[in-house]
CSV table of C-alpha atoms in Angstrom, one decimal:
chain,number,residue,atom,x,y,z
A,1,UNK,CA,117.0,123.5,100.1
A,2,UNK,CA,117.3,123.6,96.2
A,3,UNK,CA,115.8,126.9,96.6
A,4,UNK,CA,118.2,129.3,98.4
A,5,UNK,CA,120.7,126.6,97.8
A,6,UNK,CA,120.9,124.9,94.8
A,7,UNK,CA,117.8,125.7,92.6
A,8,UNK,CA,117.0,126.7,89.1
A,9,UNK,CA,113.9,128.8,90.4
A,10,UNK,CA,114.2,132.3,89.3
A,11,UNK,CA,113.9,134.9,92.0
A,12,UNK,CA,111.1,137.4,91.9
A,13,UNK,CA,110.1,135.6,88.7
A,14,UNK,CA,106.1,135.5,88.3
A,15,UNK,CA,104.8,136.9,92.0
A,16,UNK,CA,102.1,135.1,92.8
A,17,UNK,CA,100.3,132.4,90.1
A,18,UNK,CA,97.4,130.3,91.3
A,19,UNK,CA,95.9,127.5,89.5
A,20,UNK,CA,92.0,127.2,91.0
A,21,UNK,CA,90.6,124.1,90.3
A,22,UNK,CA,88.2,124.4,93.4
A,23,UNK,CA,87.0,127.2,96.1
A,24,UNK,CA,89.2,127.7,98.5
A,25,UNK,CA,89.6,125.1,101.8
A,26,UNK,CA,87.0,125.4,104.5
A,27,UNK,CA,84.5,122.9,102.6
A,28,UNK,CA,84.6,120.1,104.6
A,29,UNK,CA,87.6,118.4,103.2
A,30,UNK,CA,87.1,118.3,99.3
A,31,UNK,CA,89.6,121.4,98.2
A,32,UNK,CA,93.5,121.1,98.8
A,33,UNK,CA,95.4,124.4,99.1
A,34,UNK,CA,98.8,124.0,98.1
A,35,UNK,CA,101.5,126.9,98.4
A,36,UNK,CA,104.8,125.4,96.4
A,37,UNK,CA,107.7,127.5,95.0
A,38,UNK,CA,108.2,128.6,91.0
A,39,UNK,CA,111.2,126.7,89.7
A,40,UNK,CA,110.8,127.9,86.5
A,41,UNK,CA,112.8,130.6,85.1
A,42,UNK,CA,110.8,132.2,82.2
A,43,UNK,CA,107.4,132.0,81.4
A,44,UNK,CA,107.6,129.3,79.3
A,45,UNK,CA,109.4,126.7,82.3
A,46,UNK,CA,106.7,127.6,85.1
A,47,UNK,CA,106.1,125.4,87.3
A,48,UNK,CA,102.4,125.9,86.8
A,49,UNK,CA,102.2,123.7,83.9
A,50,UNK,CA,103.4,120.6,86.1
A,51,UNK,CA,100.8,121.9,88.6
A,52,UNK,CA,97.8,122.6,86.6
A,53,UNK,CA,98.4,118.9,84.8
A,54,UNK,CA,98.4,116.9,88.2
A,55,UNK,CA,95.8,118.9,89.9
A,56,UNK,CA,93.4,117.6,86.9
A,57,UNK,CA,94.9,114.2,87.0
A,58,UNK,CA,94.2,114.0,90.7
A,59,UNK,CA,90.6,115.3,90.3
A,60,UNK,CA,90.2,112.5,87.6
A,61,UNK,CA,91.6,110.1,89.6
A,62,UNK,CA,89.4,111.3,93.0
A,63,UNK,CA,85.7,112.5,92.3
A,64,UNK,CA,84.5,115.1,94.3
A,65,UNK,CA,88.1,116.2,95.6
A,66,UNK,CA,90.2,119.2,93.7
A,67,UNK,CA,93.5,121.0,94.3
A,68,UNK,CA,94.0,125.0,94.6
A,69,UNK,CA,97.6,125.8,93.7
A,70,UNK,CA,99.3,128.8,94.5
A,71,UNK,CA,103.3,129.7,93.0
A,72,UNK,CA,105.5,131.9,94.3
A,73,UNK,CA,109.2,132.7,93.9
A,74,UNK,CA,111.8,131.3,95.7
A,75,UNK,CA,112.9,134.8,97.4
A,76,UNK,CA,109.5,135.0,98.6
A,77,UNK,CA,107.6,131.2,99.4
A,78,UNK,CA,108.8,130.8,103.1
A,79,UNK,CA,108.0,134.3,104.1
A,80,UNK,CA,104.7,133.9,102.2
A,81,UNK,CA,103.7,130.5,103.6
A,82,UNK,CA,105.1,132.0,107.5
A,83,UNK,CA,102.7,134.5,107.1
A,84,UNK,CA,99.9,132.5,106.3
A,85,UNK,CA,100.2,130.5,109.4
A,86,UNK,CA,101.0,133.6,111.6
A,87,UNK,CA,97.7,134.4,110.3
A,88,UNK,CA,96.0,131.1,111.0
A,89,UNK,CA,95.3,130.5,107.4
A,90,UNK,CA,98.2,128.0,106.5
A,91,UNK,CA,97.8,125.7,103.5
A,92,UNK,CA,97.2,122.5,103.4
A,93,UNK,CA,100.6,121.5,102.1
A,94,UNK,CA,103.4,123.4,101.6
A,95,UNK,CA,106.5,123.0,98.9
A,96,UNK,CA,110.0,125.2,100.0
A,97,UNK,CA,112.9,125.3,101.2
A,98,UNK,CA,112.4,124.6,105.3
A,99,UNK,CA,109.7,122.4,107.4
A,100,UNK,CA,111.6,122.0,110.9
A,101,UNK,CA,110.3,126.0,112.8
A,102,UNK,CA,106.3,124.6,111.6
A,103,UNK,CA,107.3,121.0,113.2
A,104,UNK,CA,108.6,122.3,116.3
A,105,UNK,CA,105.5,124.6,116.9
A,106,UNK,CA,103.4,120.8,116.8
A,107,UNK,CA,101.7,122.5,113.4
A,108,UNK,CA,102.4,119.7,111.1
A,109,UNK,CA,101.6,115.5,110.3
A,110,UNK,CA,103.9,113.1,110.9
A,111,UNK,CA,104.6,110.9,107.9
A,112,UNK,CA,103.0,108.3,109.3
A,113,UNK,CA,100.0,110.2,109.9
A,114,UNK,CA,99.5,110.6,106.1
A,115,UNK,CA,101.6,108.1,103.6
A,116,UNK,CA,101.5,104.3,103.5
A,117,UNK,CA,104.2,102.2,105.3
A,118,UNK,CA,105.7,101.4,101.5
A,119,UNK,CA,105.4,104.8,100.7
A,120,UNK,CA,107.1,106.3,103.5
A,121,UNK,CA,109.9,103.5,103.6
A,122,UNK,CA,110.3,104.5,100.2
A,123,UNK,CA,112.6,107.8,100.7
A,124,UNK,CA,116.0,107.8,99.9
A,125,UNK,CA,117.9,107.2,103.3
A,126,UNK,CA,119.8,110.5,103.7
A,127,UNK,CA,116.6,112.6,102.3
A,128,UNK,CA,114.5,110.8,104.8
A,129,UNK,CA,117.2,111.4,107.7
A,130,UNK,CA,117.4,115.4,107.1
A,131,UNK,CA,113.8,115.4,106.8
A,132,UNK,CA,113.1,113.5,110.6
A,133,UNK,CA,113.0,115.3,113.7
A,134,UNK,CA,114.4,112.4,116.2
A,135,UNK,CA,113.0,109.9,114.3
A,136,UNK,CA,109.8,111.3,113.2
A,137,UNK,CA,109.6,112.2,109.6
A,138,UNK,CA,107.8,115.8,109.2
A,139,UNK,CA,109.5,117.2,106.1
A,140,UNK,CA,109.3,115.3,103.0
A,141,UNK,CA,112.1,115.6,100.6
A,142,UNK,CA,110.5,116.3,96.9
A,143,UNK,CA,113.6,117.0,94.8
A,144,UNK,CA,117.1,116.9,95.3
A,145,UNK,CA,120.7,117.8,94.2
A,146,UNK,CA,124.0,116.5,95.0
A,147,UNK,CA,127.2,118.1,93.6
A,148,UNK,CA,130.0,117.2,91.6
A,149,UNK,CA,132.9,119.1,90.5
A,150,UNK,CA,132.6,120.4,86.9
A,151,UNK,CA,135.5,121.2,84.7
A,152,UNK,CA,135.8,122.4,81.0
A,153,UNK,CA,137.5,119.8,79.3
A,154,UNK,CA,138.6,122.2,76.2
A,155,UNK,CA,140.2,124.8,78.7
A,156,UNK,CA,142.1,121.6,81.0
A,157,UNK,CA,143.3,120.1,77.3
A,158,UNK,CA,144.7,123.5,76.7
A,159,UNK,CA,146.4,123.8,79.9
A,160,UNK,CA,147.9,120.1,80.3
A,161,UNK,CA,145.9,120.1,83.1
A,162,UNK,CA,144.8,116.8,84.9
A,163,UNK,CA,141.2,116.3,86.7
A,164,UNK,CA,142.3,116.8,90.1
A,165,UNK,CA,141.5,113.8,92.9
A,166,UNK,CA,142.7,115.9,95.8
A,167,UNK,CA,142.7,119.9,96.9
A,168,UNK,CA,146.8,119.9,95.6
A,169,UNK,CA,145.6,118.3,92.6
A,170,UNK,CA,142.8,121.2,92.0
A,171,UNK,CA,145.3,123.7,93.0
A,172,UNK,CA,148.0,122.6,90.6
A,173,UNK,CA,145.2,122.7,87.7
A,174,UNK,CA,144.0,126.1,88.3
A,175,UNK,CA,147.9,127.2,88.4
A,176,UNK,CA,148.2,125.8,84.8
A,177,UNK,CA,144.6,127.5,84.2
A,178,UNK,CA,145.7,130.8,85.0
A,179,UNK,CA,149.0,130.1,83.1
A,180,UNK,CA,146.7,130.1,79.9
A,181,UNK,CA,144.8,133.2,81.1
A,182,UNK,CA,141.8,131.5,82.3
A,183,UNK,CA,139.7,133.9,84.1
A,184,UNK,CA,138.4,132.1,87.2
A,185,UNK,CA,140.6,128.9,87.0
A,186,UNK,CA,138.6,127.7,90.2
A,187,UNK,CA,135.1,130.0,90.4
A,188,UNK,CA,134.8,130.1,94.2
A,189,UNK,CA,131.3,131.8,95.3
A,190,UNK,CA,131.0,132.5,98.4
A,191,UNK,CA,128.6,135.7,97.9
A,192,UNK,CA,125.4,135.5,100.0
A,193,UNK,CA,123.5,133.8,97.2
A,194,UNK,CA,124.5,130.6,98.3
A,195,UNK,CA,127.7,130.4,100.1
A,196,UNK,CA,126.8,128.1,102.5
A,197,UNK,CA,126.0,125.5,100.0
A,198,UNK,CA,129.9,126.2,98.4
A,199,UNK,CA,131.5,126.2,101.8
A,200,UNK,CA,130.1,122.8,103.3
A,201,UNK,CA,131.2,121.2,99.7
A,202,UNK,CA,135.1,122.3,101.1
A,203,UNK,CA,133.9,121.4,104.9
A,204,UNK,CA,132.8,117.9,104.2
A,205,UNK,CA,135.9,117.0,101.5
A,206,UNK,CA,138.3,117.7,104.8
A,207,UNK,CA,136.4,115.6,106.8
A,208,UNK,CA,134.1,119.0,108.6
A,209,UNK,CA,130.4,120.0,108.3
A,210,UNK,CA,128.1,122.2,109.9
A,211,UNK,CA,127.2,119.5,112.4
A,212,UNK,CA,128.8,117.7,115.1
A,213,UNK,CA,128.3,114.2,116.1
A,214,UNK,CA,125.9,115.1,118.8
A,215,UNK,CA,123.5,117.1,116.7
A,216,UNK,CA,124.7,120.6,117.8
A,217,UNK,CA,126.5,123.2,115.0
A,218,UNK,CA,130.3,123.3,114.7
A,219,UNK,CA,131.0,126.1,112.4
A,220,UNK,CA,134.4,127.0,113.8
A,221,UNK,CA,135.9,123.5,114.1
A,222,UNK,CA,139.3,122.9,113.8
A,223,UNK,CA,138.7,120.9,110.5
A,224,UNK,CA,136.7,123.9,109.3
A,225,UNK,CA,139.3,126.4,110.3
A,226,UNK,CA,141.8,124.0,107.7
A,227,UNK,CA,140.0,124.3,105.1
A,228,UNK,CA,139.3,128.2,105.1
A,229,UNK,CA,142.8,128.7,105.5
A,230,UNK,CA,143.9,126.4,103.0
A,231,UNK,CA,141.2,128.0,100.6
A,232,UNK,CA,142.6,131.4,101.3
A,233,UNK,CA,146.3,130.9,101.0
A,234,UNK,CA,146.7,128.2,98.3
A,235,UNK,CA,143.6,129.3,96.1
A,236,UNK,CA,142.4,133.2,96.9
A,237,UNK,CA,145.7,134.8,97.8
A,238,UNK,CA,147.3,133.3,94.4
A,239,UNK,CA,144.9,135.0,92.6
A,240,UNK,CA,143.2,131.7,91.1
A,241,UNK,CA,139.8,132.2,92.1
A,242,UNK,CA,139.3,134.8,89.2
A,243,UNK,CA,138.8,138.4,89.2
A,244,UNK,CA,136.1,138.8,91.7
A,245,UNK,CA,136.4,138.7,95.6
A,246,UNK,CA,134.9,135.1,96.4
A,247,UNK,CA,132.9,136.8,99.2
A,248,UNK,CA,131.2,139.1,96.0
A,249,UNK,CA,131.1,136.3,93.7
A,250,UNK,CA,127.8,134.6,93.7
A,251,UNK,CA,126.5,131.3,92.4
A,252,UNK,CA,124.4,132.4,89.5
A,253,UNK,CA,127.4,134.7,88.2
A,254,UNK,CA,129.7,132.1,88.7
A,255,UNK,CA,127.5,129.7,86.5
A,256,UNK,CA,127.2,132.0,83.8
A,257,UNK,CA,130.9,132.8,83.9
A,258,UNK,CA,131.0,128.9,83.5
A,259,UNK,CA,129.0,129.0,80.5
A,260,UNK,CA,130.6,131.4,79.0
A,261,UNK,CA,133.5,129.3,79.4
A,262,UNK,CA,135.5,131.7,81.5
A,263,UNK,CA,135.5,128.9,84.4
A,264,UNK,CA,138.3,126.2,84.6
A,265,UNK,CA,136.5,124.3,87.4
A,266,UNK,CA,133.4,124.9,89.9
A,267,UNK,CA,131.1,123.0,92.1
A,268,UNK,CA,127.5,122.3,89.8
A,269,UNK,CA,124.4,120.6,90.0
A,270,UNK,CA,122.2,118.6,87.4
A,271,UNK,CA,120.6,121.4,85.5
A,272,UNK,CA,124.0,123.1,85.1
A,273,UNK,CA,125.2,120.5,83.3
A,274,UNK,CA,122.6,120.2,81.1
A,275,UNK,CA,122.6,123.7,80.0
A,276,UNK,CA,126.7,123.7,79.3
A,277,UNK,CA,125.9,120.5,77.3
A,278,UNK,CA,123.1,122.3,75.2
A,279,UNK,CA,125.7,124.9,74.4
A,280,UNK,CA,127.8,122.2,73.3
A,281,UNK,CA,130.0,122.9,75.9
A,282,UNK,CA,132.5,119.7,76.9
A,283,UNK,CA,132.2,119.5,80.9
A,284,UNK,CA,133.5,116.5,82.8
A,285,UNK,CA,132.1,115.8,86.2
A,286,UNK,CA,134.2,114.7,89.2
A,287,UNK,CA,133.2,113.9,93.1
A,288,UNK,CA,135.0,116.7,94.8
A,289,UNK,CA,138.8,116.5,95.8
A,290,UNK,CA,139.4,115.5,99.0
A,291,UNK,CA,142.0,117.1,101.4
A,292,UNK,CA,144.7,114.3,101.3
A,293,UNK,CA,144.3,110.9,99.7
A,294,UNK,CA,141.7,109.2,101.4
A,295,UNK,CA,142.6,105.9,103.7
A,296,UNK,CA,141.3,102.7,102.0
A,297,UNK,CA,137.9,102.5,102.2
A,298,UNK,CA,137.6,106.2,103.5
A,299,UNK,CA,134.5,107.9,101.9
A,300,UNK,CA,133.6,111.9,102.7
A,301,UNK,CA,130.4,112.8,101.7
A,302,UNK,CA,129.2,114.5,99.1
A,303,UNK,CA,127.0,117.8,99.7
A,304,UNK,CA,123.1,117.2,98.9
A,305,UNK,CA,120.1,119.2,99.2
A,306,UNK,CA,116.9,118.7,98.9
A,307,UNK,CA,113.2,121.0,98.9
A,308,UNK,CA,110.5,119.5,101.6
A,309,UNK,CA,107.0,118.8,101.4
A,310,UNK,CA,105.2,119.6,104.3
A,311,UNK,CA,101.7,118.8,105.5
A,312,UNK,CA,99.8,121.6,108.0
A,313,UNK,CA,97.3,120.1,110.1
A,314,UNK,CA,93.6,121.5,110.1
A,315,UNK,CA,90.5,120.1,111.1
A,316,UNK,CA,89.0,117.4,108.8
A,317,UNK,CA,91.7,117.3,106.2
A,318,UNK,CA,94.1,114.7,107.2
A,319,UNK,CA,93.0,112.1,104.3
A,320,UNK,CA,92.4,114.4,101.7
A,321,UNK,CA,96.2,115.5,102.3
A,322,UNK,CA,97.5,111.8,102.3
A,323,UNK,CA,95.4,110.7,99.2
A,324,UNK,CA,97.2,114.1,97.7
A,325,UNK,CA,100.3,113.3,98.6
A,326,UNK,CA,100.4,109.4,98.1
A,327,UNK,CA,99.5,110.5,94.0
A,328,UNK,CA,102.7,112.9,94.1
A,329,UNK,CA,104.7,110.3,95.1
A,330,UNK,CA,104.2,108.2,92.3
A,331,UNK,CA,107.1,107.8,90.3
A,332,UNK,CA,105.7,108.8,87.3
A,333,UNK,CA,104.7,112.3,88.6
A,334,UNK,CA,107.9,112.6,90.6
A,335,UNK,CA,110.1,111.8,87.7
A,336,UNK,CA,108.0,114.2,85.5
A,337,UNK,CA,108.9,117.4,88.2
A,338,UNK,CA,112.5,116.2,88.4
A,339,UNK,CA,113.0,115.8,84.5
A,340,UNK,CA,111.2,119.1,84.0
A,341,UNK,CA,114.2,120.7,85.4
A,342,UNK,CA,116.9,118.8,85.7
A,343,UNK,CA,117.0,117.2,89.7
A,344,UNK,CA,117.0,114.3,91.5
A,345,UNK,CA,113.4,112.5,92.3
A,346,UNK,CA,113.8,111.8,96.1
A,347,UNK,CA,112.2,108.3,96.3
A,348,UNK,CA,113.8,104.9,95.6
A,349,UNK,CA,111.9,103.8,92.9
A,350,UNK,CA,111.9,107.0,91.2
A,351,UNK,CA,115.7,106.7,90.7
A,352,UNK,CA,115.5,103.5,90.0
A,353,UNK,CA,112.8,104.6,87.3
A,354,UNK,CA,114.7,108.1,86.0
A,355,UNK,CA,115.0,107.5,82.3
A,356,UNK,CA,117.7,110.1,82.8
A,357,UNK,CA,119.8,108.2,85.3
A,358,UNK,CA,120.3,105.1,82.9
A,359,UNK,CA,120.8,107.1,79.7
A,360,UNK,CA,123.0,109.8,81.2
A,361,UNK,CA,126.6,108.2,83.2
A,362,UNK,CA,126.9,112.0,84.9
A,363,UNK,CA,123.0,111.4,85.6
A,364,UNK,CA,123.5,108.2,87.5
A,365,UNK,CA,127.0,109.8,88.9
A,366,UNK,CA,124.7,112.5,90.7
A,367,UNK,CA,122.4,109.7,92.5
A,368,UNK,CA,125.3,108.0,93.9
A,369,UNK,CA,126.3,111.3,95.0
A,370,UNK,CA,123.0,112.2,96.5
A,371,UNK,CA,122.7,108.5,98.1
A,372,UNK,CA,126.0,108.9,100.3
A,373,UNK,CA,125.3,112.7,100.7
A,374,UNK,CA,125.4,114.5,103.9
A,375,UNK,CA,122.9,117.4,104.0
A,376,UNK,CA,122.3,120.4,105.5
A,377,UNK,CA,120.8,120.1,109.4
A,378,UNK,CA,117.4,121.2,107.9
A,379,UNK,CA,116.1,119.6,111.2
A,380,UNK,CA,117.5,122.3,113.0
A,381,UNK,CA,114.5,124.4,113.8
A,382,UNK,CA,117.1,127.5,114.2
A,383,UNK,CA,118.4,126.7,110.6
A,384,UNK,CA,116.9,129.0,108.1
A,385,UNK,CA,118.2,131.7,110.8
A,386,UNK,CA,122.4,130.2,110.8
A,387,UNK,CA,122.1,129.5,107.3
A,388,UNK,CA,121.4,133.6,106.6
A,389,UNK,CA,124.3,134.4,109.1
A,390,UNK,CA,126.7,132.0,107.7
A,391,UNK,CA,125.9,133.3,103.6
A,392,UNK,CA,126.5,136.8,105.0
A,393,UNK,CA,129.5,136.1,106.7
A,394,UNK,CA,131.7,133.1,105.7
A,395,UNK,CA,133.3,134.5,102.8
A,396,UNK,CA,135.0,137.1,104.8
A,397,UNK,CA,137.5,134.1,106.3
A,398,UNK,CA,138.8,133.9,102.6
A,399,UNK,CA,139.5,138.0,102.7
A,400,UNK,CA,143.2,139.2,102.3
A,401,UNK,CA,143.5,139.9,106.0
A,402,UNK,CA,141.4,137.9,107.5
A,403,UNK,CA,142.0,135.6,110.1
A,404,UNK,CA,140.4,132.7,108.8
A,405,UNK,CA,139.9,131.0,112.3
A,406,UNK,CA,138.6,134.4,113.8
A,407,UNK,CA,136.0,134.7,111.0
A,408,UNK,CA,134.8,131.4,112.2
A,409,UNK,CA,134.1,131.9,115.6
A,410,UNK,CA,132.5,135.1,115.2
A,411,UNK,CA,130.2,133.4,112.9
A,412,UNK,CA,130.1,130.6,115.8
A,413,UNK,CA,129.3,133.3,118.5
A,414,UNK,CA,126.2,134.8,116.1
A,415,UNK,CA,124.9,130.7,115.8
A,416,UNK,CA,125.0,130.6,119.3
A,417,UNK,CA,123.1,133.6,119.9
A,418,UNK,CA,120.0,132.5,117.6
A,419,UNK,CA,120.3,128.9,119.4
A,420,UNK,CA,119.9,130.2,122.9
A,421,UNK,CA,116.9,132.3,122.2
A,422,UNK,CA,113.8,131.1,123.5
């Protein structure tokens, strides 16, 4: 999710906002209660201008039918929308980070249920694969992010240093980095923030993941071992990930150690970028160095994530939800969310009609990103519980004296535990 991975939503921002442009549901199918996340991060960049617009739009557009909006932050949407179906009182659609627990318990629509056969073919193909469970599509991706690897072009001219294509590449730049007293040559956060977003980036560029080929985890792979240990001996233990232990460092400090220019290189997404540029700041953007030089024709993904909408069955509301969710789809309202804060519209034609993407060569760098992108196994119903476990735990295999492959395992043996539960 953009969310607890790679959102610009503040955390704890507004509490609870609700936009009521109806009573609540419960009247026979003409009020749509929607429970979505804040990814604003002031007053001024709520989300609940967005909302408010296309809840008025869609009662324009459909007589007789309105939209009840509720915000809340990102810390606090998928406990908030949990509780509401533990309760029995769970909206009618839902915007966060997770969808797979709520499709495993049979509580929400099938894609098919609710969208046309354009509109559901219309999904960009890895989006639409993260969001299936076997080959049923529960989870529709709204928004999305792939990553690139930034660098401050006035700090690398300073240093002689060359945009790196592989992981000695981007080791040799951060030496020549430090050299000229960068702070964090390479910002490496692997803090609970998000560390599982900054640790598959290094998994899949050696050819790992989360995910084996059979749909089960494989945290302590041998690939995954390689690239801890090459992290913590070629980058940590040099002393070139900067002055804070990476398993301290999280991603919001390391971005604003970016902007402050006090960052040679880290992984960034869309909205990043923009606010370097609006500081004037000269960042180049880069797919991430591989391993070794890549065989001819040999792609690695990129990392990608994406925020689901999700649909909750209840009794007479199942076309009220998909004329709802049809209209959000259109590109126009979908690019207006994305633009708003700097992500990726989810949908084929949206990209293809991002003003952003064709005026911006990083924008359009980011899509072909996102398109080859491998994402997190969302579809994993035990997810949202291995991802906490692995942001608590995975930057201990980059620790002075750790054992990089023991780390691993241990965090294996935890995955295992929550995956044999009943």
């Amino acid at each position: 999710m953009i969310s607890a991975t790679a959102s610009v939503a503040a955390l704890g921002l507004l509490g609870s906002l609700v936009t009521a442009c109806g009573s609540s549901s419960g009247d026979g199918g003409t009020t749509l209660r929607l429970v979505a996340a804040e990814y604003g991060n002031s007053p001024a960049s709520s989300s609940k201008a967005y909302w408010d617009k296309l809840a008025d739009a869609f009662t324009a557009a459909h007589p007789g039918k309105e939209v009840e909006v509720t915000l809340y932050p990102w810390a606090d949407v998928d406990r908030e929308v949990t509780r509401m179906v533990e309760e029995g009182n769970a909206p009618d659609v839902a915007l966060m980070g997770a969808y797979s627990d709520f499709a495993a318990e049979g509580r929400l629509y099938a894609a098919s249920e609710l969208l046309s056969v354009r509109a559901e073919a219309n999904f960009l193909p890895p989006l639409a694969k993260a969001g299936s469970v076997g080959n049923t599509l529960y989870g529709l991706p709204f928004v999305a992010s792939s990553r690139l690897l930034f660098y401050n072009k006035e700090l690398f001219d300073n240093a002689a240093a060359e945009p790196p294509k592989t992981w000695t590449g981007l080791k040799s730049a951060a030496e020549a980095l430090k050299q000229e007293g960068v702070l964090y040559p390479y910002a490496l956060p692997l803090g609970p923030e998000e560390a599982h977003a900054e640790a598959l980036i290094w998994e899949l560029s050696n050819g790992g993941g989360y995910a084996d080929g059979s749909g089960g985890y494989s945290i302590a792979s041998e690939q995954n071992t390689q690239t801890f240990r090459w992290l913590k001996e070629n980058l940590v233990t040099p002393g070139l990930t900067g002055p804070v232990p990476p398993a301290e460092l999280n991603r919001q400090d390391a971005f604003d150690a970016f902007l402050r220019g006090e960052v040679g290189m880290l992984n960034g997404y869309p909205s990043l970028l923009h606010e370097a540029r609006a500081k004037g700041m000269k960042v180049g953007t880069l797919s991430m160095p591989v391993a070794s030089t890549p065989r001819d024709g040999q792609t690695l993904p990129s990392a990608g994530v994406a925020d689901w909408m999700m649909a909750f069955k209840h009794d007479d509301n199942r076309e009220l939800v998909g004329s709802f969710l049809e209209f959000v789809y259109q590109d126009k309202n979908l690019n207006d969310f994305a633009g708003r804060y700097h992500l990726l519209p989810s949908t084929v034609s949206a990209t293809q009609a991002s003003k952003d993407a064709a005026a911006d060569p990083s924008g359009a760098q980011f899509l072909n990103a996102l398109r080859g992108a491998e994402l997190y196994p969302v579809n994993e119903p035990s997810w949202l519980q291995v991802s906490n476990t692995i942001k608590r735990n995975i930057g201990k295999a980059v620790a002075p004296s750790a054992d990089p492959k023991a780390v691993l395992e241990d965090i294996a043996q935890q995955v295992g535990d929550i995956t044999e539960k009943p």
